[in-house]
Amino acid sequence: MKKLLLLFGLTAVQFAYSQDTIKSEKKMEEVPTVEKNPLDIGELKINLNQKGDKWLKFGISSQIWLRSIDNNPGTAVNGVPQDQTYDAGIRRMRLIIQSQLTPFYSVFLQMGINNQNFISGGGTGTGNNGAGKKAPFFFHDAYNEFAIIPRNDFQTGKPNKNNLYLGAGLHSWNGVSRMTNASTTKMLAGDIPVFNFPTIEIADQFSRQFGVFVHGEFDRINYRFSVNKPFATNLKPAVGGVAVDNNQSGKLSYAGYAYYQFFNKEVTSTSFLAGNNLAAKKVLNIGAGFYTNKDATQSQPTENVFESHDTNIFGADVYSELPLGDKSKEMGLTLYSVFYNYNYGPNYLRVSGIMNPGTVDATFTGEKALEGAGNNRVLMGTGNIWFSQVGFVLPKFSKIVKVQPFFNYALKDMKALNQSGSYYDIGANLFLYGQNARIIAQYSSRPLYDTASKRIFDRKGEFLLSFQIVL
C-alpha cells in the first residue's frame, strides 16, 4: 500500500512540475497531425526507464450536457405528458490507462460511463436505485498489441517508412469510415451522429467487438483490418415484417478501413481518428472501408418460415484541414464528408435518441411519430446516408481562447420510408488552452415520420450546451 501511495505521489509531482511530462507525445484518444500547442495542459505519463521506451500513461475526459428538447408527439416524461424537457447529464466520462511494457508490447484499457441523466442510464427502480442513478461503469476497450514492424526502429530510433501492429481483445479498430473510428475527444460538432457505428449496442459493446486486428502504414496508406466475434442477438421477426437483429448462427464479422494521406501524415497509435485539429496543419485524406457479417439479421416472410440476411456496410469519405490566411491569425477550415451504404436485410430500420428522457404517453390521441417518444429519430437502416460537416476557426483574438463555428448535414434515404430526411446541426466551439477544454453550443433539427404514410409531417429541435474536459 505504501508503494502504491508513493507511486501516485510521485505521479502528481511529476505532472505538476516536470517539463519532461509535457512533451508533444499523443494524448489518449487523439491522433494529432500538429505539433503540441504550448497552451495545452499536457498529459499524465510515468516513464518506467531512463530511455523512455517503457511507460505508463493515464487519460481522463468528461462531457457534461445541458439540453432543451422538443419532444416527439405523444411523449410522457416520468409518467407526465410533456412537450418540452430540460435535462442535464453525463454524455461520456472516461478513464484511460495505456502502457508500453517493452518496445514490442503494449496494453490499452478504457473505462467509463455514458448517457446518464435524471431518468436514463442507471437503475430502473425508485429510491436508492431510482431511474438514472448508479450508471454502470464498464470497459470500453481492453486489448493487447504487438509491434511487428514498429513506427521507429528499436535500435536507431529513426522512423520506419512502413509499420505493422497486431492486437487482440475488446477493441475499436473498426472498418467502414474515419468516423466509425472517431475520437470522442476531438469531434468537430457537439457529438458524433451515431449512425457512423453500424452495429452500435446491437452486435457490439459501444462500437467495440471482441477479435483480432492489424493496423499500420504502407508508405502514405494508413490501414486497419479486423476479424471479430459479434455480440449475440436473438430478436424474433414478425410474420411478414421487417428484418431484425438475429445472429444466432454465430458467424464472424470482418471489417476494414484504409485512407491515403496526401499531405501531412497522422500518427495512429490508438484506434481513434480526430475529427478536428483546429486546422493547424494541411491535411487531405481519402478513405474507404467495409463491415460484413453473414446471417446477422432475420425475417419471417410467412409463418414459421425464417430467412437469414447478411449485414454489409460500405463507406467512402474525405477529410481535410486547411490553414488559411496569415499564419499569425491561426485561421483554418475543417471539412469532412462520408457516404454510407447499409444493407441489413429487407426494410430494416432503427430509431434512437441519445439520453432519451421520454416514454410513450398512452393517453395521446393525436398524430403519432414513427420514431416514438422523446427525442427519438430515425438513426439508420437498409439504405444510404450522406453526411457532411464543416468548421471554420475564426481569426485569433486571444492567447487562450479560440472560436470555431460549425455546421452538420445528414441526408438519410431509408428503404423502409417513403421520403428522404434531412438532419441539421449548427453551432460553435469555444476552445480554452488548445483542446483541453471546450464549450459547445449547438442547435439540432430532425424530421418526424408519420406512422401510416411513412412520410415527414413535422420537425422538432434540440438545443445543447456541452462542457468538455480532456487530460
Short mmCIF file of C-alpha atoms in Angstrom, two decimals:
data_model
loop_
_atom_site.label_atom_id
_atom_site.label_comp_id
_atom_site.label_asym_id
_atom_site.label_seq_id
_atom_site.Cartn_x
_atom_site.Cartn_y
_atom_site.Cartn_z
CA MET A 1 0.00 0.00 0.00
CA LYS A 2 2.85 2.37 0.83
CA LYS A 3 4.44 1.69 -2.55
CA LEU A 4 1.13 2.45 -4.26
CA LEU A 5 0.75 5.76 -2.39
CA LEU A 6 4.34 6.66 -3.18
CA LEU A 7 3.76 5.92 -6.87
CA PHE A 8 0.71 8.18 -7.06
CA GLY A 9 2.50 10.89 -5.10
CA LEU A 10 5.43 10.85 -7.49
CA THR A 11 2.99 10.91 -10.39
CA ALA A 12 1.25 14.03 -9.11
CA VAL A 13 4.54 15.84 -8.54
CA GLN A 14 5.82 14.83 -11.96
CA PHE A 15 2.63 16.03 -13.66
CA ALA A 16 2.60 19.37 -11.89
CA TYR A 17 6.25 20.35 -12.04
CA SER A 18 8.23 18.29 -14.58
CA GLN A 19 8.54 19.68 -18.07
CA ASP A 20 9.55 16.20 -19.20
CA THR A 21 5.92 15.08 -18.93
CA ILE A 22 4.57 17.92 -21.09
CA LYS A 23 6.05 16.87 -24.42
CA SER A 24 4.50 16.53 -27.85
CA GLU A 25 3.53 12.89 -27.47
CA LYS A 26 -0.04 11.86 -28.19
CA LYS A 27 -2.85 12.23 -25.66
CA MET A 28 -5.22 9.41 -25.01
CA GLU A 29 -7.88 9.12 -27.71
CA GLU A 30 -6.43 11.69 -30.08
CA VAL A 31 -4.44 11.43 -33.27
CA PRO A 32 -2.51 14.69 -33.68
CA THR A 33 -1.32 15.97 -37.01
CA VAL A 34 0.25 19.02 -35.42
CA GLU A 35 2.97 19.98 -33.00
CA LYS A 36 1.85 20.42 -29.42
CA ASN A 37 0.22 23.73 -28.63
CA PRO A 38 2.25 25.48 -25.90
CA LEU A 39 -1.05 26.29 -24.15
CA ASP A 40 -2.02 22.61 -23.86
CA ILE A 41 -2.14 21.46 -20.27
CA GLY A 42 -0.21 18.28 -21.03
CA GLU A 43 -0.67 14.64 -20.12
CA LEU A 44 -0.04 12.32 -17.21
CA LYS A 45 2.84 9.98 -18.02
CA ILE A 46 5.30 7.94 -16.00
CA ASN A 47 8.50 6.80 -17.68
CA LEU A 48 9.49 3.35 -16.40
CA ASN A 49 13.08 3.52 -17.68
CA GLN A 50 15.62 6.19 -18.50
CA LYS A 51 15.38 5.66 -22.25
CA GLY A 52 11.66 6.39 -22.19
CA ASP A 53 10.54 3.40 -24.25
CA LYS A 54 8.74 1.82 -21.28
CA TRP A 55 5.98 3.96 -19.84
CA LEU A 56 2.55 4.21 -18.26
CA LYS A 57 0.05 6.89 -19.31
CA PHE A 58 -3.31 7.98 -17.95
CA GLY A 59 -6.09 9.92 -19.64
CA ILE A 60 -9.25 11.49 -18.23
CA SER A 61 -12.12 13.04 -20.15
CA SER A 62 -15.66 14.14 -19.42
CA GLN A 63 -18.55 15.64 -21.38
CA ILE A 64 -21.40 17.22 -19.45
CA TRP A 65 -24.60 18.09 -21.31
CA LEU A 66 -27.33 20.64 -20.63
CA ARG A 67 -30.28 20.39 -23.03
CA SER A 68 -33.68 21.73 -24.02
CA ILE A 69 -35.55 19.05 -26.02
CA ASP A 70 -38.66 19.45 -28.17
CA ASN A 71 -40.27 16.06 -27.59
CA ASN A 72 -41.95 13.99 -30.26
CA PRO A 73 -45.78 13.96 -30.16
CA GLY A 74 -47.22 11.64 -27.52
CA THR A 75 -44.31 11.83 -25.08
CA ALA A 76 -44.52 11.32 -21.34
CA VAL A 77 -41.60 12.11 -19.04
CA ASN A 78 -41.67 10.34 -15.69
CA GLY A 79 -45.29 9.47 -16.47
CA VAL A 80 -46.37 13.06 -17.18
CA PRO A 81 -47.23 14.27 -20.73
CA GLN A 82 -44.57 16.79 -21.76
CA ASP A 83 -43.91 18.72 -24.99
CA GLN A 84 -40.54 20.10 -23.87
CA THR A 85 -37.96 18.74 -21.46
CA TYR A 86 -34.91 20.32 -19.83
CA ASP A 87 -32.22 17.98 -18.60
CA ALA A 88 -28.58 17.65 -17.57
CA GLY A 89 -26.41 14.60 -17.77
CA ILE A 90 -23.10 12.89 -18.41
CA ARG A 91 -22.75 12.05 -22.09
CA ARG A 92 -19.33 10.47 -21.56
CA MET A 93 -16.83 10.16 -18.73
CA ARG A 94 -13.72 8.07 -19.33
CA LEU A 95 -10.53 6.87 -17.70
CA ILE A 96 -7.77 5.52 -19.97
CA ILE A 97 -4.70 3.54 -18.95
CA GLN A 98 -2.11 2.82 -21.62
CA SER A 99 1.19 1.07 -21.02
CA GLN A 100 4.17 0.12 -23.16
CA LEU A 101 5.83 -2.63 -21.16
CA THR A 102 8.51 -3.29 -23.76
CA PRO A 103 9.13 -1.62 -27.14
CA PHE A 104 7.36 -4.67 -28.65
CA TYR A 105 4.29 -4.92 -26.41
CA SER A 106 1.60 -2.56 -25.13
CA VAL A 107 -1.73 -2.68 -23.30
CA PHE A 108 -4.71 -0.34 -23.77
CA LEU A 109 -7.61 -0.04 -21.31
CA GLN A 110 -10.50 2.41 -21.40
CA MET A 111 -13.25 2.50 -18.75
CA GLY A 112 -16.14 4.82 -18.07
CA ILE A 113 -19.84 5.58 -18.17
CA ASN A 114 -22.15 7.00 -20.83
CA ASN A 115 -25.58 8.57 -21.20
CA GLN A 116 -26.64 9.23 -17.62
CA ASN A 117 -29.30 11.84 -16.91
CA PHE A 118 -32.13 12.23 -14.40
CA ILE A 119 -34.12 9.32 -15.81
CA SER A 120 -31.87 7.18 -18.02
CA GLY A 121 -28.56 5.35 -17.93
CA GLY A 122 -28.84 3.96 -14.41
CA GLY A 123 -31.23 1.89 -12.33
CA THR A 124 -34.89 1.32 -13.11
CA GLY A 125 -36.36 1.29 -9.62
CA THR A 126 -37.02 4.02 -7.07
CA GLY A 127 -35.20 5.33 -4.02
CA ASN A 128 -31.56 4.27 -3.83
CA ASN A 129 -31.75 2.51 -7.20
CA GLY A 130 -34.03 5.00 -8.92
CA ALA A 131 -34.20 5.74 -12.61
CA GLY A 132 -30.98 7.38 -13.77
CA LYS A 133 -29.00 6.55 -10.63
CA LYS A 134 -25.80 4.50 -10.41
CA ALA A 135 -24.90 4.32 -14.08
CA PRO A 136 -22.78 1.25 -14.88
CA PHE A 137 -19.01 1.71 -15.14
CA PHE A 138 -17.61 -0.71 -17.73
CA PHE A 139 -14.67 -1.44 -20.01
CA HIS A 140 -14.90 0.16 -23.43
CA ASP A 141 -11.52 -1.08 -24.69
CA ALA A 142 -9.32 -3.86 -23.32
CA TYR A 143 -6.69 -5.17 -25.71
CA ASN A 144 -3.04 -6.16 -26.08
CA GLU A 145 -0.89 -5.15 -29.03
CA PHE A 146 2.41 -6.34 -30.53
CA ALA A 147 4.75 -4.33 -32.74
CA ILE A 148 5.72 -6.47 -35.73
CA ILE A 149 7.23 -3.57 -37.66
CA PRO A 150 7.39 -0.57 -35.26
CA ARG A 151 6.95 3.09 -36.20
CA ASN A 152 10.50 3.78 -35.07
CA ASP A 153 13.44 1.39 -35.30
CA PHE A 154 14.09 -0.06 -31.84
CA GLN A 155 17.87 0.28 -32.23
CA THR A 156 18.33 3.61 -34.01
CA GLY A 157 15.08 5.38 -33.07
CA LYS A 158 14.65 6.51 -36.69
CA PRO A 159 11.15 6.33 -38.28
CA ASN A 160 10.35 3.32 -40.43
CA LYS A 161 8.64 4.02 -43.75
CA ASN A 162 6.17 1.20 -43.10
CA ASN A 163 4.81 -0.20 -39.84
CA LEU A 164 2.59 -3.09 -38.75
CA TYR A 165 0.91 -3.91 -35.43
CA LEU A 166 -1.09 -6.97 -34.36
CA GLY A 167 -3.55 -6.97 -31.46
CA ALA A 168 -6.39 -8.86 -29.80
CA GLY A 169 -9.15 -8.15 -27.29
CA LEU A 170 -12.16 -5.89 -26.94
CA HIS A 171 -11.25 -3.16 -29.40
CA SER A 172 -12.41 -0.30 -31.62
CA TRP A 173 -10.12 -0.76 -34.63
CA ASN A 174 -13.21 -0.55 -36.82
CA GLY A 175 -13.90 -0.61 -40.52
CA VAL A 176 -16.24 1.44 -42.75
CA SER A 177 -15.09 5.07 -42.29
CA ARG A 178 -12.96 7.59 -40.44
CA MET A 179 -15.96 8.49 -38.32
CA THR A 180 -16.53 4.83 -37.44
CA ASN A 181 -13.14 5.19 -35.73
CA ALA A 182 -13.92 8.62 -34.31
CA SER A 183 -12.19 10.20 -31.36
CA THR A 184 -14.87 11.45 -28.98
CA THR A 185 -12.42 13.97 -27.50
CA LYS A 186 -11.61 15.62 -30.85
CA MET A 187 -15.01 15.97 -32.52
CA LEU A 188 -15.92 18.93 -34.69
CA ALA A 189 -19.53 19.22 -33.51
CA GLY A 190 -21.21 18.62 -30.16
CA ASP A 191 -21.38 14.90 -30.82
CA ILE A 192 -20.84 12.26 -33.49
CA PRO A 193 -24.01 11.31 -35.42
CA VAL A 194 -24.06 7.69 -34.06
CA PHE A 195 -25.12 6.17 -37.40
CA ASN A 196 -21.37 6.10 -38.11
CA PHE A 197 -21.34 2.98 -35.87
CA PRO A 198 -23.34 0.43 -37.91
CA THR A 199 -23.94 -2.09 -35.09
CA ILE A 200 -23.88 0.27 -32.10
CA GLU A 201 -25.10 -1.50 -28.94
CA ILE A 202 -26.62 -4.32 -31.03
CA ALA A 203 -23.84 -6.65 -32.18
CA ASP A 204 -21.18 -4.61 -30.38
CA GLN A 205 -20.47 -3.03 -26.99
CA PHE A 206 -20.43 0.72 -27.53
CA SER A 207 -18.93 0.20 -31.04
CA ARG A 208 -16.44 -2.45 -29.83
CA GLN A 209 -16.27 -6.17 -30.60
CA PHE A 210 -14.00 -8.98 -29.43
CA GLY A 211 -11.47 -10.05 -32.01
CA VAL A 212 -8.04 -9.74 -33.59
CA PHE A 213 -6.84 -6.77 -35.62
CA VAL A 214 -3.91 -5.44 -37.60
CA HIS A 215 -3.13 -1.82 -38.32
CA GLY A 216 -0.28 0.24 -39.64
CA GLU A 217 1.05 2.22 -42.57
CA PHE A 218 2.29 1.30 -46.01
CA ASP A 219 4.03 4.48 -47.16
CA ARG A 220 1.14 7.01 -47.25
CA ILE A 221 -1.64 4.45 -46.86
CA ASN A 222 -2.94 4.07 -43.29
CA TYR A 223 -4.92 0.85 -42.77
CA ARG A 224 -6.76 -1.28 -40.21
CA PHE A 225 -8.46 -4.68 -40.57
CA SER A 226 -10.14 -6.95 -38.05
CA VAL A 227 -11.89 -10.31 -37.60
CA ASN A 228 -14.35 -10.32 -34.73
CA LYS A 229 -17.00 -12.29 -32.88
CA PRO A 230 -20.13 -10.09 -32.75
CA PHE A 231 -22.16 -9.92 -29.56
CA ALA A 232 -25.14 -12.27 -29.67
CA THR A 233 -28.59 -11.09 -30.84
CA ASN A 234 -31.81 -13.15 -30.99
CA LEU A 235 -34.78 -10.92 -31.81
CA LYS A 236 -37.75 -12.77 -33.34
CA PRO A 237 -39.14 -11.27 -36.56
CA ALA A 238 -42.86 -10.72 -37.05
CA VAL A 239 -44.69 -12.59 -39.79
CA GLY A 240 -44.44 -10.51 -42.98
CA GLY A 241 -42.41 -7.93 -41.08
CA VAL A 242 -39.01 -6.32 -41.47
CA ALA A 243 -35.60 -7.85 -40.79
CA VAL A 244 -34.49 -7.77 -37.15
CA ASP A 245 -31.18 -8.45 -35.39
CA ASN A 246 -30.68 -12.19 -35.01
CA ASN A 247 -27.20 -13.70 -35.43
CA GLN A 248 -27.82 -16.99 -33.62
CA SER A 249 -25.78 -18.94 -36.20
CA GLY A 250 -22.71 -17.22 -34.73
CA LYS A 251 -20.82 -16.15 -37.85
CA LEU A 252 -17.69 -13.98 -37.59
CA SER A 253 -17.64 -10.34 -38.73
CA TYR A 254 -14.96 -8.78 -40.93
CA ALA A 255 -14.09 -5.09 -41.12
CA GLY A 256 -11.52 -2.83 -42.68
CA TYR A 257 -10.73 0.81 -43.41
CA ALA A 258 -7.83 2.48 -45.22
CA TYR A 259 -7.06 6.02 -46.27
CA TYR A 260 -4.43 7.73 -48.40
CA GLN A 261 -2.67 10.76 -46.87
CA PHE A 262 -1.80 13.40 -49.47
CA PHE A 263 -0.12 15.94 -47.18
CA ASN A 264 0.80 15.69 -43.50
CA LYS A 265 0.61 12.18 -42.06
CA GLU A 266 -1.18 11.21 -38.86
CA VAL A 267 0.17 9.09 -36.02
CA THR A 268 -2.29 6.30 -35.15
CA SER A 269 -1.00 4.63 -32.00
CA THR A 270 -4.60 4.26 -30.80
CA SER A 271 -7.65 3.49 -32.93
CA PHE A 272 -9.22 6.93 -32.56
CA LEU A 273 -9.09 9.32 -35.51
CA ALA A 274 -9.55 13.04 -34.90
CA GLY A 275 -12.40 14.95 -36.49
CA ASN A 276 -10.92 18.30 -35.56
CA ASN A 277 -7.34 19.54 -35.06
CA LEU A 278 -8.24 23.23 -35.44
CA ALA A 279 -6.79 23.16 -38.98
CA ALA A 280 -3.28 23.84 -37.69
CA LYS A 281 -1.69 21.79 -40.50
CA LYS A 282 -2.61 20.91 -44.06
CA VAL A 283 -4.35 17.53 -44.25
CA LEU A 284 -6.16 15.74 -47.06
CA ASN A 285 -7.14 12.09 -46.60
CA ILE A 286 -9.38 9.98 -48.83
CA GLY A 287 -10.57 6.63 -47.48
CA ALA A 288 -12.94 3.69 -47.86
CA GLY A 289 -13.99 0.77 -45.70
CA PHE A 290 -16.44 -2.04 -45.03
CA TYR A 291 -18.16 -4.20 -42.41
CA THR A 292 -19.70 -7.59 -43.18
CA ASN A 293 -21.37 -10.25 -41.05
CA LYS A 294 -23.07 -13.29 -42.59
CA ASP A 295 -26.55 -14.22 -41.28
CA ALA A 296 -26.68 -11.21 -38.96
CA THR A 297 -30.42 -10.50 -39.27
CA GLN A 298 -33.58 -12.49 -39.82
CA SER A 299 -37.06 -12.04 -41.28
CA GLN A 300 -40.21 -14.21 -41.36
CA PRO A 301 -41.88 -13.77 -44.76
CA THR A 302 -44.55 -16.37 -43.95
CA GLU A 303 -45.47 -18.06 -40.70
CA ASN A 304 -42.69 -20.34 -39.38
CA VAL A 305 -40.55 -19.67 -42.47
CA PHE A 306 -37.42 -17.78 -41.45
CA GLU A 307 -34.82 -16.19 -43.71
CA SER A 308 -31.38 -15.02 -42.63
CA HIS A 309 -29.74 -11.96 -44.17
CA ASP A 310 -26.15 -10.75 -44.30
CA THR A 311 -25.19 -7.33 -42.97
CA ASN A 312 -23.00 -5.48 -45.47
CA ILE A 313 -21.89 -1.89 -44.86
CA PHE A 314 -19.73 0.21 -47.16
CA GLY A 315 -18.33 3.70 -46.58
CA ALA A 316 -16.21 6.21 -48.54
CA ASP A 317 -15.03 9.53 -47.14
CA VAL A 318 -12.77 12.54 -47.42
CA TYR A 319 -11.24 14.53 -44.55
CA SER A 320 -9.39 17.82 -44.93
CA GLU A 321 -7.93 20.55 -42.74
CA LEU A 322 -6.67 23.70 -44.41
CA PRO A 323 -4.86 26.58 -42.67
CA LEU A 324 -5.98 29.86 -44.22
CA GLY A 325 -4.55 33.37 -44.48
CA ASP A 326 -1.85 34.86 -42.28
CA LYS A 327 -0.29 32.15 -40.09
CA SER A 328 -0.34 34.50 -37.10
CA LYS A 329 -4.16 34.61 -37.31
CA GLU A 330 -4.36 30.79 -36.94
CA MET A 331 -7.46 30.57 -39.13
CA GLY A 332 -8.44 27.31 -40.76
CA LEU A 333 -11.13 25.23 -42.42
CA THR A 334 -12.09 21.67 -41.44
CA LEU A 335 -14.14 19.57 -43.86
CA TYR A 336 -15.45 16.02 -43.68
CA SER A 337 -17.86 14.15 -45.96
CA VAL A 338 -18.86 10.48 -45.95
CA PHE A 339 -21.25 8.26 -47.90
CA TYR A 340 -22.63 5.10 -46.29
CA ASN A 341 -24.46 2.23 -47.96
CA TYR A 342 -26.18 -0.03 -45.43
CA ASN A 343 -27.75 -3.42 -46.10
CA TYR A 344 -29.19 -5.21 -43.06
CA GLY A 345 -31.94 -7.08 -44.88
CA PRO A 346 -35.47 -6.09 -46.07
CA ASN A 347 -36.72 -2.79 -44.66
CA TYR A 348 -34.50 -2.94 -41.57
CA LEU A 349 -34.91 0.34 -39.65
CA ARG A 350 -33.54 1.55 -36.35
CA VAL A 351 -34.63 4.57 -34.29
CA SER A 352 -32.77 6.00 -31.33
CA GLY A 353 -32.49 9.10 -29.12
CA ILE A 354 -29.39 9.98 -27.10
CA MET A 355 -30.21 10.04 -23.37
CA ASN A 356 -33.90 9.91 -24.33
CA PRO A 357 -36.00 11.17 -21.39
CA GLY A 358 -39.36 10.18 -22.88
CA THR A 359 -41.69 7.22 -22.97
CA VAL A 360 -44.95 6.74 -24.89
CA ASP A 361 -47.97 8.59 -23.49
CA ALA A 362 -50.78 6.02 -23.68
CA THR A 363 -53.44 8.73 -23.43
CA PHE A 364 -52.23 10.66 -26.51
CA THR A 365 -54.73 10.71 -29.40
CA GLY A 366 -53.02 13.00 -31.92
CA GLU A 367 -50.82 12.16 -34.90
CA LYS A 368 -48.04 9.87 -33.75
CA ALA A 369 -44.47 9.74 -35.00
CA LEU A 370 -42.99 6.54 -36.34
CA GLU A 371 -39.89 7.35 -34.25
CA GLY A 372 -41.78 7.04 -30.97
CA ALA A 373 -41.39 9.26 -27.90
CA GLY A 374 -38.88 11.77 -26.57
CA ASN A 375 -36.04 12.81 -28.86
CA ASN A 376 -36.03 9.60 -30.90
CA ARG A 377 -35.07 9.94 -34.55
CA VAL A 378 -34.55 7.58 -37.46
CA LEU A 379 -30.97 6.51 -36.87
CA MET A 380 -30.15 4.19 -39.77
CA GLY A 381 -31.34 1.13 -41.68
CA THR A 382 -31.14 -0.54 -45.05
CA GLY A 383 -30.45 2.34 -47.45
CA ASN A 384 -27.99 5.21 -47.85
CA ILE A 385 -26.78 8.12 -45.73
CA TRP A 386 -24.68 11.07 -46.86
CA PHE A 387 -23.16 13.12 -44.04
CA SER A 388 -21.01 16.26 -44.25
CA GLN A 389 -19.66 18.78 -41.77
CA VAL A 390 -17.63 21.96 -41.96
CA GLY A 391 -15.94 24.12 -39.33
CA PHE A 392 -14.00 27.38 -39.50
CA VAL A 393 -11.53 28.64 -36.89
CA LEU A 394 -12.03 32.40 -36.57
CA PRO A 395 -9.02 34.76 -36.64
CA LYS A 396 -7.00 34.73 -33.44
CA PHE A 397 -8.07 37.34 -30.89
CA SER A 398 -6.75 35.78 -27.66
CA LYS A 399 -3.77 33.73 -26.47
CA ILE A 400 -6.10 31.36 -24.62
CA VAL A 401 -9.44 31.26 -26.47
CA LYS A 402 -10.35 30.03 -29.96
CA VAL A 403 -13.80 30.12 -31.59
CA GLN A 404 -14.91 27.70 -34.29
CA PRO A 405 -18.42 27.78 -35.82
CA PHE A 406 -19.57 24.51 -37.45
CA PHE A 407 -22.41 23.01 -39.47
CA ASN A 408 -23.52 19.37 -39.95
CA TYR A 409 -25.89 17.96 -42.57
CA ALA A 410 -27.16 14.38 -42.99
CA LEU A 411 -29.41 13.11 -45.76
CA LYS A 412 -30.97 9.72 -44.98
CA ASP A 413 -32.65 7.61 -47.67
CA MET A 414 -34.05 4.51 -45.97
CA LYS A 415 -35.81 1.72 -47.87
CA ALA A 416 -38.45 1.38 -45.15
CA LEU A 417 -39.56 5.03 -45.55
CA ASN A 418 -41.32 6.83 -48.38
CA GLN A 419 -39.34 10.08 -48.14
CA SER A 420 -35.72 11.06 -47.59
CA GLY A 421 -34.98 13.06 -44.45
CA SER A 422 -32.62 15.97 -43.79
CA TYR A 423 -30.99 16.45 -40.39
CA TYR A 424 -29.13 19.63 -39.35
CA ASP A 425 -26.79 20.75 -36.57
CA ILE A 426 -25.42 24.27 -36.29
CA GLY A 427 -23.27 25.65 -33.51
CA ALA A 428 -19.90 26.87 -32.31
CA ASN A 429 -16.95 25.64 -30.26
CA LEU A 430 -15.22 27.78 -27.67
CA PHE A 431 -11.78 26.25 -27.01
CA LEU A 432 -9.65 27.02 -23.95
CA TYR A 433 -5.97 26.05 -23.75
CA GLY A 434 -5.80 24.21 -27.06
CA GLN A 435 -8.30 21.35 -27.00
CA ASN A 436 -8.06 20.54 -23.30
CA ALA A 437 -11.27 22.42 -22.53
CA ARG A 438 -14.21 23.09 -24.83
CA ILE A 439 -17.66 24.65 -24.51
CA ILE A 440 -20.12 23.81 -27.30
CA ALA A 441 -23.41 25.48 -28.14
CA GLN A 442 -25.46 23.61 -30.76
CA TYR A 443 -28.98 23.53 -32.18
CA SER A 444 -30.22 20.39 -33.96
CA SER A 445 -33.29 19.84 -36.16
CA ARG A 446 -34.78 16.44 -37.01
CA PRO A 447 -37.74 15.35 -39.19
CA LEU A 448 -40.59 13.18 -37.90
CA TYR A 449 -42.30 10.50 -39.97
CA ASP A 450 -45.98 9.62 -39.88
CA THR A 451 -46.58 6.05 -38.73
CA ALA A 452 -49.02 5.22 -41.55
CA SER A 453 -47.73 7.15 -44.57
CA LYS A 454 -44.05 6.94 -43.61
CA ARG A 455 -43.62 10.49 -44.85
CA ILE A 456 -42.41 13.59 -42.97
CA PHE A 457 -45.18 15.51 -41.21
CA ASP A 458 -43.26 17.64 -38.68
CA ARG A 459 -39.84 18.70 -37.39
CA LYS A 460 -38.52 19.01 -33.83
CA GLY A 461 -35.43 20.66 -32.39
CA GLU A 462 -32.95 20.27 -29.58
CA PHE A 463 -30.58 22.81 -28.01
CA LEU A 464 -27.34 21.57 -26.45
CA LEU A 465 -24.78 23.24 -24.21
CA SER A 466 -21.83 20.92 -23.62
CA PHE A 467 -18.79 21.23 -21.37
CA GLN A 468 -15.80 19.03 -22.21
CA ILE A 469 -12.51 18.47 -20.39
CA VAL A 470 -9.66 16.28 -21.71
CA LEU A 471 -6.43 15.48 -19.89
#
